[in-house]
Short mmCIF file of C-alpha atoms and ligand atoms in Angstrom, two decimals:
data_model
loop_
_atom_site.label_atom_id
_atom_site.label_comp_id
_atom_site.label_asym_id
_atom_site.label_seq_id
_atom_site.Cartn_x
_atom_site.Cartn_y
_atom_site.Cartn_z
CA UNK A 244 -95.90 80.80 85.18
CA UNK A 245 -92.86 82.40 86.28
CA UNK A 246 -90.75 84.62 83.38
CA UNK A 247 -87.80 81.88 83.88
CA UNK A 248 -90.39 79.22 82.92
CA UNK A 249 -91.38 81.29 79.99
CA UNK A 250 -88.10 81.60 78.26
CA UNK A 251 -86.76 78.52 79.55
CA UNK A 252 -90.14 77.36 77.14
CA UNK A 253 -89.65 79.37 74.47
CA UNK A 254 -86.14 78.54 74.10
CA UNK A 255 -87.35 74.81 73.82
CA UNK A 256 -89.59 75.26 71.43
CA UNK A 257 -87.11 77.60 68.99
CA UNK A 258 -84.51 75.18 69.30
CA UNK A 259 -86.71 72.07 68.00
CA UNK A 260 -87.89 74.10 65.12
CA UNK A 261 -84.41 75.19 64.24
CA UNK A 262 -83.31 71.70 64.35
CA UNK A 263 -85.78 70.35 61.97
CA UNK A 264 -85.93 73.22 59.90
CA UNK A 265 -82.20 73.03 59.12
CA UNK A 266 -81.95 69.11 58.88
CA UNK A 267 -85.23 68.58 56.83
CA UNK A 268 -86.23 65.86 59.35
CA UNK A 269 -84.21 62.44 59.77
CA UNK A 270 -85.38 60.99 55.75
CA UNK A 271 -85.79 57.25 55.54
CA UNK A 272 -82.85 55.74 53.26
CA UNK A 273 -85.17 54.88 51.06
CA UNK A 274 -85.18 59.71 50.75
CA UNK A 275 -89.29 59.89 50.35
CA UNK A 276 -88.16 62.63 52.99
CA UNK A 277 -85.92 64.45 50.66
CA UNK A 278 -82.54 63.14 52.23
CA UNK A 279 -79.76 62.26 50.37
CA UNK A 280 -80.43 59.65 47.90
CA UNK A 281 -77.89 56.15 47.31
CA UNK A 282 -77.84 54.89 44.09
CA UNK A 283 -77.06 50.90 43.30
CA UNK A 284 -75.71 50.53 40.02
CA UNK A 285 -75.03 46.85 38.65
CA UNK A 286 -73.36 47.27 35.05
CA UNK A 287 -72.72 44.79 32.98
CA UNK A 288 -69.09 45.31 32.15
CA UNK A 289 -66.52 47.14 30.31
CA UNK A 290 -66.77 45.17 27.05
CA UNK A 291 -66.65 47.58 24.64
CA UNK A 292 -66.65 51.52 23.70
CA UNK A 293 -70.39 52.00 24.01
CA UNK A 294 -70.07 50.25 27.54
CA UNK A 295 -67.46 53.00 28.53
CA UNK A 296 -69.27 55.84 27.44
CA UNK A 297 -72.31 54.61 29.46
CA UNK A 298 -70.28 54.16 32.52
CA UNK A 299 -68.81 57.68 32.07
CA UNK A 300 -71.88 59.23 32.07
CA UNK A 301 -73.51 57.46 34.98
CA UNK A 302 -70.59 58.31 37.14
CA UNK A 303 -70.51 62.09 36.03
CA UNK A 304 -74.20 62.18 36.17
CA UNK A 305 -74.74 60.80 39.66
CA UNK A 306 -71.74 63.26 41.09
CA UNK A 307 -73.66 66.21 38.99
CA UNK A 308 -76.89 65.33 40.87
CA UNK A 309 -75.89 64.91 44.16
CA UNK A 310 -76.81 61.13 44.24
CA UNK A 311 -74.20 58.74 46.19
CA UNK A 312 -73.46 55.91 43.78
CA UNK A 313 -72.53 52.31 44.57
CA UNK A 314 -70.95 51.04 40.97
CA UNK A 315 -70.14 47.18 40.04
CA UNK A 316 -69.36 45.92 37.11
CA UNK A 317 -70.71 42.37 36.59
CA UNK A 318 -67.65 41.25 33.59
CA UNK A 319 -70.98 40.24 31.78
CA UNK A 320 -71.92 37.63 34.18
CA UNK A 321 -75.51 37.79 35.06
CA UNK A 322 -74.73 35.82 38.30
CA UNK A 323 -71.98 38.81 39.25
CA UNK A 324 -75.13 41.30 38.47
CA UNK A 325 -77.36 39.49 40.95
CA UNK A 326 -75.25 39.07 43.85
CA UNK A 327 -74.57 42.87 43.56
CA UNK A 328 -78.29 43.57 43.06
CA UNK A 329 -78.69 41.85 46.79
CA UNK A 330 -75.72 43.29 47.77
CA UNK A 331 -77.42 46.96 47.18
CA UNK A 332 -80.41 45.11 49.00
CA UNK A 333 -78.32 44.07 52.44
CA UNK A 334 -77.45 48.01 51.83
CA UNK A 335 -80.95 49.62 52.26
CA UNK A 336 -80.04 51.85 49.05
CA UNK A 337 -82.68 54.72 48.19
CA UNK A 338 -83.03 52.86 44.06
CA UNK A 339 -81.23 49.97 42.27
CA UNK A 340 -80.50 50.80 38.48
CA UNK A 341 -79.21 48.21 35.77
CA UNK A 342 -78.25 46.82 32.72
CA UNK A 343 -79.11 43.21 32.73
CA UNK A 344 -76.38 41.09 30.95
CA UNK A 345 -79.31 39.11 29.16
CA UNK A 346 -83.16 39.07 29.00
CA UNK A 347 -84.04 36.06 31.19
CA UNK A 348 -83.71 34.91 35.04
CA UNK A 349 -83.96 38.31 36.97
CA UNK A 350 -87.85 37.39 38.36
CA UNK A 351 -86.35 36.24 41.83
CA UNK A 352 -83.92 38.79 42.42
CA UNK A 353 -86.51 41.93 41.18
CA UNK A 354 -88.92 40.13 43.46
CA UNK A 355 -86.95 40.64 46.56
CA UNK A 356 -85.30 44.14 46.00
CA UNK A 357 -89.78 44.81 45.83
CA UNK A 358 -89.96 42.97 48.86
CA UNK A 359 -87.21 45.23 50.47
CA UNK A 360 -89.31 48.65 48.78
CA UNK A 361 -86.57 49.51 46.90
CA UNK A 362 -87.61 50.76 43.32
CA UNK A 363 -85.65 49.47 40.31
CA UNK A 364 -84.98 51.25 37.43
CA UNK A 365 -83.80 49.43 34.40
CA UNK A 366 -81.28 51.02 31.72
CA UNK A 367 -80.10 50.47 28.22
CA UNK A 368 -81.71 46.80 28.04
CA UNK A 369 -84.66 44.63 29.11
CA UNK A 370 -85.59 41.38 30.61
CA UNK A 371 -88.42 39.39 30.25
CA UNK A 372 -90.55 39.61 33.45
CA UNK A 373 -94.06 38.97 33.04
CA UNK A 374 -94.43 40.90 36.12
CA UNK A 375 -93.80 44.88 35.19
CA UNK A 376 -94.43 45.80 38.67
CA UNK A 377 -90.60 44.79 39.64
CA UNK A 378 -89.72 47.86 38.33
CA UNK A 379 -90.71 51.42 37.98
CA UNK A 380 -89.12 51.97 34.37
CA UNK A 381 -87.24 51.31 31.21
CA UNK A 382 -84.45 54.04 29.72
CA UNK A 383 -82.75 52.76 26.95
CA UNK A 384 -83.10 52.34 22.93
CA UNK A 385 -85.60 50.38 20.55
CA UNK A 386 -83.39 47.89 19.68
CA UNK A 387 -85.47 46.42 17.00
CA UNK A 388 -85.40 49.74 15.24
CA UNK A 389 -81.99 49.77 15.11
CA UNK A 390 -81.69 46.68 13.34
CA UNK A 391 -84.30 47.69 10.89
CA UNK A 392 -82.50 50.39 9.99
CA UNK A 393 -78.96 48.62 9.31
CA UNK A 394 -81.32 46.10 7.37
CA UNK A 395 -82.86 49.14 5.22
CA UNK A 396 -79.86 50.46 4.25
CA UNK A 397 -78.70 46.69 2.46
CA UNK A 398 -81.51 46.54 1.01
CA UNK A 399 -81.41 50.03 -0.46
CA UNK A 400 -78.19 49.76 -1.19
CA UNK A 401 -78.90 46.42 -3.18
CA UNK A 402 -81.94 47.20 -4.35
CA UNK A 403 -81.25 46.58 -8.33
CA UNK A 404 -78.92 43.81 -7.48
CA UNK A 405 -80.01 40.52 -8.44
CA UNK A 406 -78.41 38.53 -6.09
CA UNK A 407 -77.97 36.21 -4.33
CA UNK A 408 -76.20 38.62 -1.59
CA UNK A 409 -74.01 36.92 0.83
CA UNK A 410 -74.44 38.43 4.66
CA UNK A 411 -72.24 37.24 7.93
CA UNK A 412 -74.12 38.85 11.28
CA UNK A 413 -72.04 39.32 14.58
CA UNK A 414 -74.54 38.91 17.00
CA UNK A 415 -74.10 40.57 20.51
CA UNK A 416 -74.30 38.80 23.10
CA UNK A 417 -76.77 35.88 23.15
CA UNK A 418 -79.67 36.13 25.22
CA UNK A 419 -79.10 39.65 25.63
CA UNK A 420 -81.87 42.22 24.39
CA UNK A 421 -79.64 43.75 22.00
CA UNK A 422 -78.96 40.95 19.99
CA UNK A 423 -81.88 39.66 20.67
CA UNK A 424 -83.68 42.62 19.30
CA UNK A 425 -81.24 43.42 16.49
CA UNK A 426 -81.79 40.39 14.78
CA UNK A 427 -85.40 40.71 14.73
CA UNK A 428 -85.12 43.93 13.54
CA UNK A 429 -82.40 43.23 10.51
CA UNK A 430 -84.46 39.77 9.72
CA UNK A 431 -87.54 41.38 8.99
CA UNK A 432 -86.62 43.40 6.23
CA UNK A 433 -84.00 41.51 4.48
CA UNK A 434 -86.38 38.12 4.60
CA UNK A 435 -88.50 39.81 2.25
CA UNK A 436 -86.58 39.61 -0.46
CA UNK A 437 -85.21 36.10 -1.06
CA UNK A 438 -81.82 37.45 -2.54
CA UNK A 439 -80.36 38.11 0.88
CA UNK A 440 -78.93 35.14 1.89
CA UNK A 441 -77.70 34.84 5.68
CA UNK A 442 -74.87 32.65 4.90
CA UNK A 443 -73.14 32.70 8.77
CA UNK A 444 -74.30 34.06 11.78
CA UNK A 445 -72.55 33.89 15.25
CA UNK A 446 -72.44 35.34 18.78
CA UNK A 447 -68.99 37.84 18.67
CA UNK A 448 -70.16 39.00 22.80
CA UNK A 449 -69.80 42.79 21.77
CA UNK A 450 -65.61 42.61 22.02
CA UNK A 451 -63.44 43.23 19.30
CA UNK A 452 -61.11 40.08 19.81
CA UNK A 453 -64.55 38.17 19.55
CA UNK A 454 -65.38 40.09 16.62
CA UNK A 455 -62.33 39.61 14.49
CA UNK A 456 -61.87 35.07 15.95
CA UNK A 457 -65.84 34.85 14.34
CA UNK A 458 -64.65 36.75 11.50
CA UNK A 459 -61.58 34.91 10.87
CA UNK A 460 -63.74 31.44 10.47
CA UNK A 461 -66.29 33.17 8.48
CA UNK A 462 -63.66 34.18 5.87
CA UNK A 463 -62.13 30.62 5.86
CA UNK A 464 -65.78 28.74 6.00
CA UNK A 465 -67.32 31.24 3.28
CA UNK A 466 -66.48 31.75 -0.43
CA UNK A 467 -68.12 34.82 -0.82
CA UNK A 468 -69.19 37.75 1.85
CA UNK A 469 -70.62 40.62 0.83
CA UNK A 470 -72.27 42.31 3.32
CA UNK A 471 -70.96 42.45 7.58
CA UNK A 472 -73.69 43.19 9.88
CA UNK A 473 -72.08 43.84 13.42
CA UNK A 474 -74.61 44.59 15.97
CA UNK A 475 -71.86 46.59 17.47
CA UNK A 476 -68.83 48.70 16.42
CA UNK A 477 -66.12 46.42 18.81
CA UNK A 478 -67.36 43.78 16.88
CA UNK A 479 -66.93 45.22 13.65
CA UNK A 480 -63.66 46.91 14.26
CA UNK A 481 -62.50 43.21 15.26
CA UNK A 482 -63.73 41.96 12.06
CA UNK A 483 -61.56 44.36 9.88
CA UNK A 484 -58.62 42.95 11.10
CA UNK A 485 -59.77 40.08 10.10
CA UNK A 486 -60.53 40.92 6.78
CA UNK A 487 -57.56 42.96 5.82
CA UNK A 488 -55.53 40.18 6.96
CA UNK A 489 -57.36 38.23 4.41
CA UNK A 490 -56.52 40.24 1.65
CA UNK A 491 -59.81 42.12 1.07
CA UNK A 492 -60.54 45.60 1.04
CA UNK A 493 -63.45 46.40 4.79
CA UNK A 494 -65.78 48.89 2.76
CA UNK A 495 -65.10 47.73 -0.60
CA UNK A 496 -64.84 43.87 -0.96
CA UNK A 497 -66.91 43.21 2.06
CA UNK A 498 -69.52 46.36 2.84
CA UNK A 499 -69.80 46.39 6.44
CA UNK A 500 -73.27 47.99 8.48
CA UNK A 501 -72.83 48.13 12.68
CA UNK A 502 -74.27 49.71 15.20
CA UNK A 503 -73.52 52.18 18.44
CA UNK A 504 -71.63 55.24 16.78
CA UNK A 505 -68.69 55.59 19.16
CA UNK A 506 -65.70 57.34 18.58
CA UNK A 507 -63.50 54.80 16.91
CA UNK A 508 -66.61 53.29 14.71
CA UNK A 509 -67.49 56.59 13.66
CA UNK A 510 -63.42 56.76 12.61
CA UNK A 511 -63.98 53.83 10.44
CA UNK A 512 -66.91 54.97 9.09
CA UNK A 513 -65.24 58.15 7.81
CA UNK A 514 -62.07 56.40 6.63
CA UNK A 515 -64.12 54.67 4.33
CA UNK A 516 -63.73 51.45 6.26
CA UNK A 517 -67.31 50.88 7.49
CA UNK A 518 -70.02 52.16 5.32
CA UNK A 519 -72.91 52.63 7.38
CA UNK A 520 -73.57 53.36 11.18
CA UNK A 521 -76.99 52.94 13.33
CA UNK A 522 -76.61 55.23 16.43
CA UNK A 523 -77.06 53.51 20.09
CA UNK A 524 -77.18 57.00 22.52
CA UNK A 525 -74.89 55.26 25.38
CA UNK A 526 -74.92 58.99 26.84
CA UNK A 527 -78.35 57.87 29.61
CA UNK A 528 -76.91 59.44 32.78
CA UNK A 529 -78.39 62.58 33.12
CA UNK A 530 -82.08 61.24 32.36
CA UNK A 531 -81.27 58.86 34.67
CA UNK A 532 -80.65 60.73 37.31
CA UNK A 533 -83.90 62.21 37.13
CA UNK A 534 -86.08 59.39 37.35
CA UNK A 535 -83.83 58.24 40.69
CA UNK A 536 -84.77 61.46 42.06
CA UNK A 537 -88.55 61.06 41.11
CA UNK A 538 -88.62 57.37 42.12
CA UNK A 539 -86.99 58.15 45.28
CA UNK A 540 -89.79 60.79 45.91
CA UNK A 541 -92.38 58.47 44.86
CA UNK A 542 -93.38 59.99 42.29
CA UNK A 543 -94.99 58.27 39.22
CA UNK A 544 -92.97 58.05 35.85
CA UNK A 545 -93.17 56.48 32.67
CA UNK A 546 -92.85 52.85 31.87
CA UNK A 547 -90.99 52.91 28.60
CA UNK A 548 -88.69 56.07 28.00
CA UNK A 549 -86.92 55.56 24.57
CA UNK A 550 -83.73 57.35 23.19
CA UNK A 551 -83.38 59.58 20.37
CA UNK A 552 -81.12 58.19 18.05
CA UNK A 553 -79.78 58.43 14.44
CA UNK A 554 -77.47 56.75 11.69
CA UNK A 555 -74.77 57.56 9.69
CA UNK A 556 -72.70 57.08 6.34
CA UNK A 557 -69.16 58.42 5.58
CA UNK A 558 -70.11 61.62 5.12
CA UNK A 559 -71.98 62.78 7.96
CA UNK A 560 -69.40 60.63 9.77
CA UNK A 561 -67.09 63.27 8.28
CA UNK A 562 -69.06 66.04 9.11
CA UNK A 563 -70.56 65.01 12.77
CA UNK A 564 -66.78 63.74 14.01
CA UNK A 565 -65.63 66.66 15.59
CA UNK A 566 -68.34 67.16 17.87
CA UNK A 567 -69.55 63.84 19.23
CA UNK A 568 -69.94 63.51 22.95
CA UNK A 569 -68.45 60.12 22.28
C1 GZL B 166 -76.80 48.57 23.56
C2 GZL B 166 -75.76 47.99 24.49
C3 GZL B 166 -74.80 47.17 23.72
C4 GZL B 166 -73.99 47.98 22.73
C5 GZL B 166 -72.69 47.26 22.80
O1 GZL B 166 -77.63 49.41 24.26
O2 GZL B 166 -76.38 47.16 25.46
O3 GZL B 166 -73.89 46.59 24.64
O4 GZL B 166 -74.53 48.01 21.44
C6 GZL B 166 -72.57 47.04 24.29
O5 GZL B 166 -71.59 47.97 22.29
O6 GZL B 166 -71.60 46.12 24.58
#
């Protein structure tokens, strides 16, 4: 072979190996290849300071870890969730991640983002499927736990009352795991001892205006509150406007348990306002971000990844104030 056949050759076979070398091959959208990885993220809306937070950090997250994210937020309509779960679909992304608005109806819908072999990765709350193979993982809280622990601290903090102790419960939203979950949770303990008596109990959708109209006809349908359970701050900040306006004293007159820890809870909480607070981390990004990357790889990763999580009264409100995330 002549020397101009021989370079001519070599040159050939430099080039291709420079070209894959440097472009790491052509990856599949779906990035088993190690190409860059699309995230589809259906939220479930903007109702409340716990729902912020969350956004916040999936946005920073995704932009920290190189992911491209495609964000909608569903204005807690499951049917807005859906249509942007197939929209993510049409969109060959490399994962879909959500938060569905409520437990029930997402079979179809998980059933073709398999069909498509895109993995889904499910945040902050559940659904129901049967079927656990439409999708790869849970990140979020135990929700149940949470409401055990708001229900612990009534009963220890009535534990040599006699009773009968009046409670109004905010529920989140119905159908949705966290209220869902909550309930059980709060239920458990305080129907052991027959003193408690739930004497109204209404869905408040995790919004302060909701929060404080529910309150406002508890107050006028009720002689005698003593104890608010708000399965969320909004809800509970709603409710003391309520309750001032009514004359009574939020901490005093009416003691008042929620749950999340945000910023403006956490104020109440240490103004005396609120007197106990169950922690709901909203802060999931960054351990999200690593199961998109290890579900894009195909990798194998845990079913059920819970959150670490805490509670508060006023004075480690006090204390833990100045440095919260959120
Ligand atoms: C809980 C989350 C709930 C919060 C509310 O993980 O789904 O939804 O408790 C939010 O504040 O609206």
């Amino acid at each position: 072979m002549s020397r101009s056949r021989v370079a001519l050759l070599v040159a050939a076979v430099v080039g291709l190996t420079v070209l894959t070398g440097c472009g790491g091959g052509t990856a599949a959208s779906g990035s088993g290849g190690g190409g860059a990885i699309t995230l589809g993220f259906a939220q479930v809306g903007a109702e409340s300071g716990w729902r912020t937070a969350n956004t916040k950090s999936i946005q920073s997250s995704a932009k920290d870890a190189g992911i491209t994210l495609k964000f909608s937020d569903a204005q807690q309509k499951q049917a807005n969730q859906i249509q942007a779960i197939r929209s993510y679909i049409q969109q060959k992304v490399s994962v879909i991640a959500f938060s569905p608005v409520v437990e029930t109806g997402w079979d179809t819908v998980l059933k073709e983002a398999k069909t498509a072999g895109i993995p889904v990765i499910l945040t902050d709350r559940a659904v129901d499927s049967k079927d656990t193979t439409l999708y790869k993982s849970f990140l979020g809280s135990d929700f149940v736990n949470e409401g055990k622990e708001a229900g612990d601290w009534v009963a220890k903090q009535y534990a040599s009352a006699t009773g009968p102790v009046n409670i109004a419960v905010l529920e989140g939203t119905t159908g949705s795991a966290p209220a869902n979950d909550r309930s059980k949770g709060f239920n458990d303990v305080i129907k052991a001892d027959s003193k408690f008596k739930v004497v109204a109990s209404q869905d408040g959708d995790f919004t302060r205006a909701q929060g404080k109209q529910v309150m406002e006809s508890f107050l006028k349908s009720q002689s005698k509150i003593d104890v608010l359970f708000a399965q969320n701050d909004d809800m509970g900040l709603g409710a003391l406007d309520a309750i001032q306006a009514a004359g009574l004293t939020p901490g005093k007159d009416i003691k008042i348990v929620t749950v999340d820890a945000t910023h403006d809870g956490m104020q109440a909480l240490a103004d005396g306002k609120f007197n106990y607070v169950v922690e709901c981390n909203p802060l999931l990004g960054p351990q999200l971000m690593d199961l998109v990357k290890k579900v894009a790889a195909g990798q194998s990763v845990p079913n059920r990844i819970l959150t670490k999580e805490t509670a508060f009264d006023q004075d480690a409100a006090k204390a833990a104030l100045p440095s919260r995330q959120y």
